[in-house]
Tab-separated table of C-alpha atoms in Angstrom:
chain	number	residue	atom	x	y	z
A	238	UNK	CA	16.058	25.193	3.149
A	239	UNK	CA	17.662	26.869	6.240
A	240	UNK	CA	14.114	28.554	6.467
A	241	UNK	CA	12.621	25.164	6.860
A	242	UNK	CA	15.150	24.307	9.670
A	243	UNK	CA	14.922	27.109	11.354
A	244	UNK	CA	11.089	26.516	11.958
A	245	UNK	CA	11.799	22.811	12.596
A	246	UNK	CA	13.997	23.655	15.497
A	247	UNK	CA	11.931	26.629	16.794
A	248	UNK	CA	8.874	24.238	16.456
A	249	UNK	CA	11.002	21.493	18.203
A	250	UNK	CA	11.807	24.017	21.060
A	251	UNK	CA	7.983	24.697	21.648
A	252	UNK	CA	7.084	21.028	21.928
A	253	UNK	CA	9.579	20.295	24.052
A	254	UNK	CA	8.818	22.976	26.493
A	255	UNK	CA	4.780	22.941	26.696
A	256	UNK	CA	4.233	19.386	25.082
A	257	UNK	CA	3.704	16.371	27.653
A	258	UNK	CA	4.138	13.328	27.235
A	259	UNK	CA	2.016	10.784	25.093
A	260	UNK	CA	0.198	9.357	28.297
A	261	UNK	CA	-0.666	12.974	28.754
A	262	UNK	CA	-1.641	13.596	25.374
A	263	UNK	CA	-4.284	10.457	25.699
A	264	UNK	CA	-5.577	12.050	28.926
A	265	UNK	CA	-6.407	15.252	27.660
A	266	UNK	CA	-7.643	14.019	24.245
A	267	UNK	CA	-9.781	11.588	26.294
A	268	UNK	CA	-11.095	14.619	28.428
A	269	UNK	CA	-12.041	17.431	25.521
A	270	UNK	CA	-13.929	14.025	23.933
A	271	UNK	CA	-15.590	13.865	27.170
A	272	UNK	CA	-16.195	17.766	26.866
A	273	UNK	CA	-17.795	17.564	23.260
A	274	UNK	CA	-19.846	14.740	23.533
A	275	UNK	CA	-21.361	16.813	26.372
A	276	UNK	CA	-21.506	19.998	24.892
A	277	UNK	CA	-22.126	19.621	21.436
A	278	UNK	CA	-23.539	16.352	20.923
A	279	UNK	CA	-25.656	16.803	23.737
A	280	UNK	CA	-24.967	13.502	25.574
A	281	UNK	CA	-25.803	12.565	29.319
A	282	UNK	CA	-22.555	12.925	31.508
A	283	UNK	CA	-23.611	9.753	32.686
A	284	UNK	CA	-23.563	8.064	29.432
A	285	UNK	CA	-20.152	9.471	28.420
A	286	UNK	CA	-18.613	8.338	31.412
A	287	UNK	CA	-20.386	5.142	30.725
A	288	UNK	CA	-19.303	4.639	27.276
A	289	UNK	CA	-15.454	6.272	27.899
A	290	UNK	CA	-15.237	3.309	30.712
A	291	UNK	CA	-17.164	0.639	28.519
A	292	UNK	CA	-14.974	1.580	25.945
A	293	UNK	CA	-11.586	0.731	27.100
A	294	UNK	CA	-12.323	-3.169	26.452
A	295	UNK	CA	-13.502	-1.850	22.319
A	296	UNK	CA	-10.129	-2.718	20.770
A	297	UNK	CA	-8.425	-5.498	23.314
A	298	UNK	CA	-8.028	-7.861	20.480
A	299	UNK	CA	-6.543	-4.766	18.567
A	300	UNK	CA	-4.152	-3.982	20.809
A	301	UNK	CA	-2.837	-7.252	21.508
A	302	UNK	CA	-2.255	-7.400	17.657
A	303	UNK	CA	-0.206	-4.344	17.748
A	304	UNK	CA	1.563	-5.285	20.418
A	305	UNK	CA	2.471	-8.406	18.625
A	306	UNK	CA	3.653	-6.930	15.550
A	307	UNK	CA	6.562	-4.772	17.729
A	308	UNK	CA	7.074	-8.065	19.476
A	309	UNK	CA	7.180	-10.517	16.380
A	310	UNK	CA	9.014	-7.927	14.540
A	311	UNK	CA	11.468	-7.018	16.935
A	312	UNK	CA	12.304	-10.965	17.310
A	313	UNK	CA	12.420	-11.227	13.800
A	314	UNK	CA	14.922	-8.132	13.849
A	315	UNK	CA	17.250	-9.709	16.403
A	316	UNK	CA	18.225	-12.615	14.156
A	317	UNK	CA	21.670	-12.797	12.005
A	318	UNK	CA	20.038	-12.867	8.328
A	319	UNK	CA	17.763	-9.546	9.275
A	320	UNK	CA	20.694	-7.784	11.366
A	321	UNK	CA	22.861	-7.836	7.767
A	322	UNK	CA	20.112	-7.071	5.585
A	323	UNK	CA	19.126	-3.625	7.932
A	324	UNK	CA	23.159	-3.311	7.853
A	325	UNK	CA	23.524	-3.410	4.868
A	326	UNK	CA	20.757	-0.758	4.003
A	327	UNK	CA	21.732	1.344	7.200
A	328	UNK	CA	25.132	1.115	4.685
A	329	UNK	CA	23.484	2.889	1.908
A	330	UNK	CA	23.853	6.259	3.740
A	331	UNK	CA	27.120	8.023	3.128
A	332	UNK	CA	26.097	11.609	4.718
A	333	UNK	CA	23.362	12.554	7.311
A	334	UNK	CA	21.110	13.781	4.971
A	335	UNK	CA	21.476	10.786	3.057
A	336	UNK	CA	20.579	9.080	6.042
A	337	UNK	CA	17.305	10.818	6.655
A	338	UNK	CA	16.251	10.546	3.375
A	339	UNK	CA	16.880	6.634	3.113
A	340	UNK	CA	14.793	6.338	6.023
A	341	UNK	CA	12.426	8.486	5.169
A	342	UNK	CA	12.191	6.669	1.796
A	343	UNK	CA	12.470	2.948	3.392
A	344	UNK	CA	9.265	4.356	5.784
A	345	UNK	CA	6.836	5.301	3.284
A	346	UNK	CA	8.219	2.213	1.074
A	347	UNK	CA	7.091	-0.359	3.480
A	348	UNK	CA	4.099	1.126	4.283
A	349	UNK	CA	2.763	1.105	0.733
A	350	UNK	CA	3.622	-2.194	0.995
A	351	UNK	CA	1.970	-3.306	4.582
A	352	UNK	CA	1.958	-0.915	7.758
A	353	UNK	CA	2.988	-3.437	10.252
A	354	UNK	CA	6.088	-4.224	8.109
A	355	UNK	CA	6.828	-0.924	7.699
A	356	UNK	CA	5.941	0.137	11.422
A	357	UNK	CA	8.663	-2.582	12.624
A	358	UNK	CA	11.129	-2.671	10.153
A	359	UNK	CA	11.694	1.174	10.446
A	360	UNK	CA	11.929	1.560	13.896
A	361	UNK	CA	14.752	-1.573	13.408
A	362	UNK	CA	16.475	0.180	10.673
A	363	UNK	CA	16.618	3.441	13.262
A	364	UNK	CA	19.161	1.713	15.492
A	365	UNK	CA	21.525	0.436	12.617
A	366	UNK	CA	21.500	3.623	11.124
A	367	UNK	CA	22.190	5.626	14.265
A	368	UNK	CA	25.621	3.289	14.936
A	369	UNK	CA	26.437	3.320	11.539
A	370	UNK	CA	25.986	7.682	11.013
A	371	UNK	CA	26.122	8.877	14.292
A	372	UNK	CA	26.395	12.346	13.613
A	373	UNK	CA	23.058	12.290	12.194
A	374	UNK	CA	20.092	14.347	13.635
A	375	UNK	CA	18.997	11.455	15.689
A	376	UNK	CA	15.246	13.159	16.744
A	377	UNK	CA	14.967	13.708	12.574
A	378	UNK	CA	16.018	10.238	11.638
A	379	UNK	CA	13.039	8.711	14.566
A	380	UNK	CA	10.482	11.571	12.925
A	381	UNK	CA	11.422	10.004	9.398
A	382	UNK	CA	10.755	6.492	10.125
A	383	UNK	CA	7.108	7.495	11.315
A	384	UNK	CA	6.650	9.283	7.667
A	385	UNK	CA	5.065	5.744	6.476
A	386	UNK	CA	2.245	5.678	8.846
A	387	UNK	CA	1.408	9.425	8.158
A	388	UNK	CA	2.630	9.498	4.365
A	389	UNK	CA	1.622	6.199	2.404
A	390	UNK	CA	0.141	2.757	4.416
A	391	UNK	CA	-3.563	3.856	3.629
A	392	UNK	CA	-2.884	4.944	-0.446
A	393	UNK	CA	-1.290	1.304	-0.435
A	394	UNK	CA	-1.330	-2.414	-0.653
A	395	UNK	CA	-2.798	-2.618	3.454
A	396	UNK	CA	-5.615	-0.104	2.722
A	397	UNK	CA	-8.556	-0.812	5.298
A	398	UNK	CA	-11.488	1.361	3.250
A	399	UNK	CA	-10.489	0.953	-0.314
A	400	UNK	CA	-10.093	-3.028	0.127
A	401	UNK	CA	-12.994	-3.153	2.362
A	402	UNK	CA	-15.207	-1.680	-0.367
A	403	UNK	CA	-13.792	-4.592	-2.834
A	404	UNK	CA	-14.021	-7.139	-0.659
A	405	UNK	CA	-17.076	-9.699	-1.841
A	406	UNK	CA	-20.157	-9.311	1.239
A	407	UNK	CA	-18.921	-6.058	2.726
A	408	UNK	CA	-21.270	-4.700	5.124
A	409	UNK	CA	-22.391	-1.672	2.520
A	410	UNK	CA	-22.804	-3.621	-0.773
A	411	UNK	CA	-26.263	-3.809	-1.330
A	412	UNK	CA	-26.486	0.266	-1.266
A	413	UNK	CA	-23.266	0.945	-3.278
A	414	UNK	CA	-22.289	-2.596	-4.624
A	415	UNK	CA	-18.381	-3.714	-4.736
A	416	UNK	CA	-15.889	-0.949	-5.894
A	417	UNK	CA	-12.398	-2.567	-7.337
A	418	UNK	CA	-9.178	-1.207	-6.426
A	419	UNK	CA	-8.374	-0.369	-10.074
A	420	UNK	CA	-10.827	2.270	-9.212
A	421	UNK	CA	-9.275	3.562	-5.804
A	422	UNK	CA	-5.727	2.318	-4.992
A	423	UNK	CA	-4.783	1.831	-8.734
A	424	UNK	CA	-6.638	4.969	-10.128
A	425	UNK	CA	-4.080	7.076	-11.698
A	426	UNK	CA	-4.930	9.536	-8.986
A	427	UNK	CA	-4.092	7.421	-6.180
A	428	UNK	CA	-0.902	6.174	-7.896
A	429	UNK	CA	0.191	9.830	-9.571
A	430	UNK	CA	-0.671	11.410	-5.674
A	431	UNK	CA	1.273	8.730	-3.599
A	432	UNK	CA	4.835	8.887	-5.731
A	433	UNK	CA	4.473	12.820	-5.109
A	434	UNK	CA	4.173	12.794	-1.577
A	435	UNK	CA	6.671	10.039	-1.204
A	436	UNK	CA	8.809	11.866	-3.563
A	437	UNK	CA	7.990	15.279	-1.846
A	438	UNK	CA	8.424	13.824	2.015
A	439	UNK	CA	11.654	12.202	0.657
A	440	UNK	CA	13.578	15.848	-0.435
A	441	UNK	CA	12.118	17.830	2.525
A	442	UNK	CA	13.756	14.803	4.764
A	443	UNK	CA	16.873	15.951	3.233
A	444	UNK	CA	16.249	19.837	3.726
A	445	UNK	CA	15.619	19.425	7.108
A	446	UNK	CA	18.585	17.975	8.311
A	447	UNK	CA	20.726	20.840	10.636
A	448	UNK	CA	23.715	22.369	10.498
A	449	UNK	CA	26.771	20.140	12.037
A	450	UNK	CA	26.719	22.422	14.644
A	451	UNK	CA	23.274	21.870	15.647
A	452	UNK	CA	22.926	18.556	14.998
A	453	UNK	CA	21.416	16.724	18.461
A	454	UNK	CA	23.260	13.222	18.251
A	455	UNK	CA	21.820	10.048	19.963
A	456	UNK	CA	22.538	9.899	23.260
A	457	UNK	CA	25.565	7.249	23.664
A	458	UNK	CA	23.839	5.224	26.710
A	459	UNK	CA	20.879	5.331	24.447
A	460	UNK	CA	23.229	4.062	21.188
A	461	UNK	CA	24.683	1.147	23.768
A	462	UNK	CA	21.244	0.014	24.590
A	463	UNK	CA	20.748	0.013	20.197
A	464	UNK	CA	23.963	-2.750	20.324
A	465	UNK	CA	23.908	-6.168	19.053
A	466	UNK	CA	21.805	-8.941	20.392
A	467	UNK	CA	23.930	-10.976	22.395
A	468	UNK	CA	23.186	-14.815	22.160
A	469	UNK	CA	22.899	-16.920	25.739
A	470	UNK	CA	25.919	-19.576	26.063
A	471	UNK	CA	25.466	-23.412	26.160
A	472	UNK	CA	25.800	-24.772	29.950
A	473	UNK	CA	28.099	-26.672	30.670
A	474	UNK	CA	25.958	-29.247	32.346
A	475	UNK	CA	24.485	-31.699	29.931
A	476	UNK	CA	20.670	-33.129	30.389
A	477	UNK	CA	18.035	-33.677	27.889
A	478	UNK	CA	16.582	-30.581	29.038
A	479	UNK	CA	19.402	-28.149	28.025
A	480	UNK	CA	19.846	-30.372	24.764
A	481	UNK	CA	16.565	-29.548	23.586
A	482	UNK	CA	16.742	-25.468	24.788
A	483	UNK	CA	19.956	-25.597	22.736
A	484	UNK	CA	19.203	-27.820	19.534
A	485	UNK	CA	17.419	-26.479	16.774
A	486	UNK	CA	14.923	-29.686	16.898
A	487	UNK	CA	11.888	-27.610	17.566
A	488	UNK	CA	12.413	-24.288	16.313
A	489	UNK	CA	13.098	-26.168	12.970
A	490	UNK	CA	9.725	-28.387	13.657
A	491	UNK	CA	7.305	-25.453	15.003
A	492	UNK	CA	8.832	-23.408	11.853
A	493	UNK	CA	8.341	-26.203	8.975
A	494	UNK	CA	4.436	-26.484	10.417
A	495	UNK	CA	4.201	-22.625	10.181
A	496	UNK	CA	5.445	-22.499	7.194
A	497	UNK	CA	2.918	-25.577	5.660
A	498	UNK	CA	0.247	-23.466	7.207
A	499	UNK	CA	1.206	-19.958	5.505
A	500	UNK	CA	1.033	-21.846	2.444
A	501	UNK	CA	-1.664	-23.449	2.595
A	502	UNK	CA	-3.681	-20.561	3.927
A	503	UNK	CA	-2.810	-18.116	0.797
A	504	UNK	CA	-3.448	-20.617	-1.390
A	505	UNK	CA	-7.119	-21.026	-0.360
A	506	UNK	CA	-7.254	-17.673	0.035
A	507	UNK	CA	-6.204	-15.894	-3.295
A	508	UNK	CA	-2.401	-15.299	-2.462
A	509	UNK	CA	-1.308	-11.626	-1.170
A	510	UNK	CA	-3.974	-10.826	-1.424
A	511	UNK	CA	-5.215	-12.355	1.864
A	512	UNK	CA	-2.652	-10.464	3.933
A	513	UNK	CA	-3.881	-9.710	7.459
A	514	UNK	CA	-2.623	-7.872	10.486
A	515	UNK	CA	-3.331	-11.703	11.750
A	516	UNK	CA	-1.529	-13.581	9.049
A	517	UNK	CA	1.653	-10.758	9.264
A	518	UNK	CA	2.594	-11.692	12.591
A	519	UNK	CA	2.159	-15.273	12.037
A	520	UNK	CA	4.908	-15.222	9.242
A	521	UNK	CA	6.937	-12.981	11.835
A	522	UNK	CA	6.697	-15.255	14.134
A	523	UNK	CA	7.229	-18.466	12.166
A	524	UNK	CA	10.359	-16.635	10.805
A	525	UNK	CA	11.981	-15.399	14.267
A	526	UNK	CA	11.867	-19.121	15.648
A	527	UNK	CA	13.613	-20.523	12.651
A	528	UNK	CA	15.908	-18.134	12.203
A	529	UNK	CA	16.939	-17.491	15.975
A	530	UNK	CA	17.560	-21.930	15.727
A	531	UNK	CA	17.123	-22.800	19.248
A	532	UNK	CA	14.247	-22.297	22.078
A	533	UNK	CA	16.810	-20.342	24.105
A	534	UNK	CA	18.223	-18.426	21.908
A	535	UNK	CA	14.289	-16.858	21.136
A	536	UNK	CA	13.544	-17.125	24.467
A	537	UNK	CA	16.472	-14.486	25.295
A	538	UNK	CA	15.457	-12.157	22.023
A	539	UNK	CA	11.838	-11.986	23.162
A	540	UNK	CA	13.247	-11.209	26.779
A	541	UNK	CA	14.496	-8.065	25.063
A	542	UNK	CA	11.349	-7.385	22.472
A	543	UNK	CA	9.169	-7.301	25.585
A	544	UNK	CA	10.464	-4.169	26.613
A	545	UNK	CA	9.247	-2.129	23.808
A	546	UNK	CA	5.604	-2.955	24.873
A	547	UNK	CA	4.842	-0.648	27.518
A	548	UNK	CA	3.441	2.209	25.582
A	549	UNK	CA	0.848	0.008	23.847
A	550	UNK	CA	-0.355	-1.300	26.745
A	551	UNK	CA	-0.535	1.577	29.186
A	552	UNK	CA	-1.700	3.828	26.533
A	553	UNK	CA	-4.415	1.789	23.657
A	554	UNK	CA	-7.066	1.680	26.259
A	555	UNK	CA	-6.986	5.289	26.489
A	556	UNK	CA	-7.663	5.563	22.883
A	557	UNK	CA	-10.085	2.930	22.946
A	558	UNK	CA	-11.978	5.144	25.472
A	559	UNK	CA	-12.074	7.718	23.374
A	560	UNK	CA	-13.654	5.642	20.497
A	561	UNK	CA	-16.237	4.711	23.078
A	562	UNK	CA	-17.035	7.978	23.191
A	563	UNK	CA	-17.336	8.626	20.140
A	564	UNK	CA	-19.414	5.501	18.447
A	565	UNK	CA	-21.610	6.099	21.772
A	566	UNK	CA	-22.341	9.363	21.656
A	567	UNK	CA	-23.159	10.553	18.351
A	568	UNK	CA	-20.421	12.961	18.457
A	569	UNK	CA	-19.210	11.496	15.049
A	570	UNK	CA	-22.134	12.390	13.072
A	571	UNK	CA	-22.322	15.776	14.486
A	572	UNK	CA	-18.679	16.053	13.058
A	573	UNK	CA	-19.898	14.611	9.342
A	574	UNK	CA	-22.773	16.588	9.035
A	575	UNK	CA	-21.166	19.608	9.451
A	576	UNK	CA	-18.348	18.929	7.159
A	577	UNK	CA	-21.306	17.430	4.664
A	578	UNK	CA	-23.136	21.057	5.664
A	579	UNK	CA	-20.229	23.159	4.321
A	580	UNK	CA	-19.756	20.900	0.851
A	581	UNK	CA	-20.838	21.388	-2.364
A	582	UNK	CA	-19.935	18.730	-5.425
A	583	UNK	CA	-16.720	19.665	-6.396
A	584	UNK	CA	-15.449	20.368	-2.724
A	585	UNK	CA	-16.246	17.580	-1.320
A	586	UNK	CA	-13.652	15.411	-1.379
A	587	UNK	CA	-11.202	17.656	-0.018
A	588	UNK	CA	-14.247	18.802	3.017
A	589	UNK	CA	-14.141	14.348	3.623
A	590	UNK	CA	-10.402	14.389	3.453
A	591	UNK	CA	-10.140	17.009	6.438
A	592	UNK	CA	-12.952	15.700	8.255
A	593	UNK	CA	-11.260	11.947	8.063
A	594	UNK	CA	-8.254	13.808	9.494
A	595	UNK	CA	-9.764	15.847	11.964
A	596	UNK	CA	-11.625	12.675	13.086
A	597	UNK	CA	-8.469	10.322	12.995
A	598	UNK	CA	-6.788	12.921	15.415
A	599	UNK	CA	-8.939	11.685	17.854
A	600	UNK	CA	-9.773	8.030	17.102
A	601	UNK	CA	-6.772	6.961	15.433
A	602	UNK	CA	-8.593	3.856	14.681
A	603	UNK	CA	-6.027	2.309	11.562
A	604	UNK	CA	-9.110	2.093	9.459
A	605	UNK	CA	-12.161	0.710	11.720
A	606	UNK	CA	-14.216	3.622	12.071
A	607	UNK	CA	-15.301	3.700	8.566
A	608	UNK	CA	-17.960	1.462	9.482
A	609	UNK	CA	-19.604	4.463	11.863
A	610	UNK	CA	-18.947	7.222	9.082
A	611	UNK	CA	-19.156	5.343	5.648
A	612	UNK	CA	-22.883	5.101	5.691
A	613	UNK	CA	-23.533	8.941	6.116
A	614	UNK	CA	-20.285	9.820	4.175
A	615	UNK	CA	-21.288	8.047	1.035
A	616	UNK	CA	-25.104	8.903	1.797
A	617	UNK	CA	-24.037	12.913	1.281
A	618	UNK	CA	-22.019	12.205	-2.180
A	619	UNK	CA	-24.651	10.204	-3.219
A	620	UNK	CA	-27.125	13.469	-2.494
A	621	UNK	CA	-24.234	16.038	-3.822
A	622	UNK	CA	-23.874	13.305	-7.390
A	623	UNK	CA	-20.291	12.496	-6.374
A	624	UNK	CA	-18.616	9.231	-7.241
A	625	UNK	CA	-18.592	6.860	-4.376
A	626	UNK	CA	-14.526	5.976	-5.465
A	627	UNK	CA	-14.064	9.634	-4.374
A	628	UNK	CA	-15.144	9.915	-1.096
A	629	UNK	CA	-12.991	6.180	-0.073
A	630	UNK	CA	-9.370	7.846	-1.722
A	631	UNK	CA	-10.542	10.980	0.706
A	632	UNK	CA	-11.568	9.173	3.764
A	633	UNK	CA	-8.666	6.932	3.455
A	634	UNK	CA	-5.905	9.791	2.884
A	635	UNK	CA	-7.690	12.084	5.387
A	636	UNK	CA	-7.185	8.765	7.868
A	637	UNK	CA	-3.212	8.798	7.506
A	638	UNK	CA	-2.999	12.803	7.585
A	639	UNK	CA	-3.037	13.067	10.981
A	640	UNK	CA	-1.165	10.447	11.951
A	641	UNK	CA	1.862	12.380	11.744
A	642	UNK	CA	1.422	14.444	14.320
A	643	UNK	CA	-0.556	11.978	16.826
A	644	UNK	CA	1.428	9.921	19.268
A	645	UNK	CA	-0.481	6.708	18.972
A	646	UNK	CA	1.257	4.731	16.180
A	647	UNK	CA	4.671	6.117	17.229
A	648	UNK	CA	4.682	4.512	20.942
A	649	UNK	CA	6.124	1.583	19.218
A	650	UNK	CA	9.210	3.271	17.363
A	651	UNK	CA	9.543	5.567	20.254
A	652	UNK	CA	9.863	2.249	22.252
A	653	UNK	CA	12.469	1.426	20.327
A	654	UNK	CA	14.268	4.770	19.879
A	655	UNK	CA	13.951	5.713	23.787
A	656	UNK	CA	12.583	9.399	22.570
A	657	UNK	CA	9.177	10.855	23.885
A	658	UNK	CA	6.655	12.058	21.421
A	659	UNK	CA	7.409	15.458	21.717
A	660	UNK	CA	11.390	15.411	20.903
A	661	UNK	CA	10.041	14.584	16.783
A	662	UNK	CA	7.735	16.453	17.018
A	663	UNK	CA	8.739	19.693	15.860
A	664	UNK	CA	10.223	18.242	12.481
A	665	UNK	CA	6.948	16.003	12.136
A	666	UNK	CA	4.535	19.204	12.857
A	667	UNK	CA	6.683	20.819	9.272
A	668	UNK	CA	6.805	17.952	7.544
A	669	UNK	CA	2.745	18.082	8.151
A	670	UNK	CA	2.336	21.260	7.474
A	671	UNK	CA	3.971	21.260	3.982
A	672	UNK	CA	1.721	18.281	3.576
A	673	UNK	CA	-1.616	18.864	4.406
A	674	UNK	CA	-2.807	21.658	1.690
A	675	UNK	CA	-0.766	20.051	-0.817
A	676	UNK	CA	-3.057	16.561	-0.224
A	677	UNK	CA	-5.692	18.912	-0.117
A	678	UNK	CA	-5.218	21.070	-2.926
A	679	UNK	CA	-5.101	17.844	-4.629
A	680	UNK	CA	-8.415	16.397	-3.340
A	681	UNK	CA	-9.796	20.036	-4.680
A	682	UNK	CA	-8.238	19.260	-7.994
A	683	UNK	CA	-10.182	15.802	-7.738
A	684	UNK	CA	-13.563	17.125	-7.056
């Protein structure tokens, strides 16, 4: 256990010294990109500069999504009934370590469940349970929230390739046909694999937590900015405009229509089941105006959630570059072919699960590129007689992998935490290497 901390820290030390920060990170991904797409897959300079700056516009409606989950969710955060509940579970912690592990636990919980939810709610539940322990490791409690995205969202309920492939009219069904999650998500594979990593991820939380003496606390001008939401006061002039910025009147109106909406909506469309980045941060939002009661009382919250945007928004089009590059380019199938060159039957779903990984690193894409690599992907285990089931688990796993050690899904909790990418980094870079050959091993096991 100490042996574990004492790399965390040493790794931790390393980062911190030679690794920039996440803008940085996006530049020089976005430049080696540039340098492979050259050099290996043989592409024009002209046309990878083309495609990098064509690129940046790719995933505009993507990235307005994700920045409306922080913002939704963080509104939704700031209200009374959702500042108890995240007390009350920031309560559940009576030592640090028990505080690492709850989070750790609550992160991979939520994103079996739905990554948005568990991408907001986490980084929420960081600042309760920071005032409530502060002598916990505060860069290891931030590094366990992210354990969700990295750990569990793409084994679970918010899948993008295993409920793609079930989905009626998909855009591969006439070669492979419709495969049912009972096959994939609810495979005893899937299932048996996910409550060992989340049980696995949960205890090495717990090991990694330092010594008193070496615990890093959070900052206390950092904890101050973590306080409580403090509501704006009724003027004391009276006008029908101030009545209606301080009645509930419309919040409860807006809220009642969302609602009739939701409802309506998952009827039609087969209940949970119909769950959308889209239709998330509609109930988010629906739920933040009635609960916050008044226009001005929201109006002040989302002053506050607005701040926790700038990563997204200076950084996404980066990454969207990047995937320019890479759909452009026909650097991807130089990847897959020689990950499909080195496989044989009963290796390839652990050669798909790297390559997804190595891939992901890259294009962190939540999902979207398995439109470029499916048809190629499933073409090879089709050649090599391997169930097409196997290759979506792999692909989908291999997606997550990487995620814990890529900045791109953690600009929003890092928002929120006021940490760079490269203070949780050293305890994320363990946790992912203790990780990674177990998933594998079991991906070898499965083939």
């Amino acid at each position: 256990m100490e042996t574990l901390v004492r790399i965390a820290e040493a790794l931790g030390r390393f980062s911190a010294r030679f690794v920039p920060s996440a803008f940085s990170i996006a530049v020089l991904l976005s430049l080696l990109t540039m340098g492979l797409a050259m050099g290996w897959a043989d592409a024009p300079a002209t046309k990878v500069l083309d495609s990098w700056g064509g690129g940046f516009w790719e995933l505009l409606t993507f990235s307005m999504q994700m920045a409306l989950v922080m913002f939704t969710g963080y509104l939704l955060a700031l209200t009374a009934p959702m500042r108890a509940l995240l007390e009350k579970t920031a309560g559940l912690a009576r030592t640090p370590r028990g505080a690492v592990a709850l989070m750790a636990f609550v992160s991979m919980a939520l994103a079996y469940v739905n990554w948005g939810l568990s991408l907001v709610a986490s980084a929420m539940l960081v600042r309760f349970v920071a005032r409530r322990r502060p002598d916990v490791d505060y860069r290891l409690l931030v590094a366990c929230a992210y354990f969700g995205l990295g750990a569990t969202w793409h084994a679970g309920l918010s899948a993008s390739a295993p409920l793609l492939v079930a989905t009626p009219g998909h855009f591969l069904e006439k070669s492979m046909g419709l495969i049912p999650i009972d096959r994939t998500l609810f495979s005893p594979f899937n299932v048996l694999l996910t409550v060992s990593v989340v049980a696995g991820l949960t205890l090495l939380a717990w090991a990694l937590h330092p010594k008193p003496e070496n615990v890093v606390r959070v900052d206390p001008a950092v904890l101050r900015k973590l306080g409580d939401f403090v509501p704006p006061e009724r003027p004391a002039e009276k006008s029908i405009a101030t009545w209606l910025d301080h009645a509930r009147l419309l919040n409860v109106l807006f809220g009642v229509l969302g609602l009739l909406w939701l409802g309506r909506y998952l009827w039609l469309n087969g209940g949970w089941r119909a769950l959308n980045l889209n239709v998330v941060n509609f109930t988010f939002l629906v739920l933040a105006v009635l609960l916050h009661g008044t226009p001005a009382r929201l109006i002040k919250a989302a002053e506050e959630a607005g701040t926790v945007l700038h990563g997204i928004v200076l950084q996404f089009p980066l990454y969207a570059g990047i995937y320019g590059i890479f759909k452009a380019t026909g650097l991807t199938d130089r990847i897959g072919h020689l990950f499909v060159s080195l496989s044989t039957p009963s290796t390839f779903p652990a050669i798909v699960y790297l390559y997804s990984g190595v891939v992901n690193y890259f294009v962190p894409s939540g999902g979207s590129k398995w439109a470029i690599e499916a048809p190629y992907l499933l073409d090879a285990a089709s050649r090599l007689g391997v169930a097409p089931e196997k290759v979506v688990l792999a692909y989908a796993w291999g997606d997550m992998a990487t995620d814990l050690i890529q900045p791109f899904w953690a600009l929003p909790l890092l928002a929120v935490a006021r940490l760079e990418f490269k203070d949780i980094l050293g305890f994320l870079l363990v946790a992912f290497l203790v990780y990674l050959p177990l998933v594998t091993l079991a991906f070898f096991l499965l083939g």
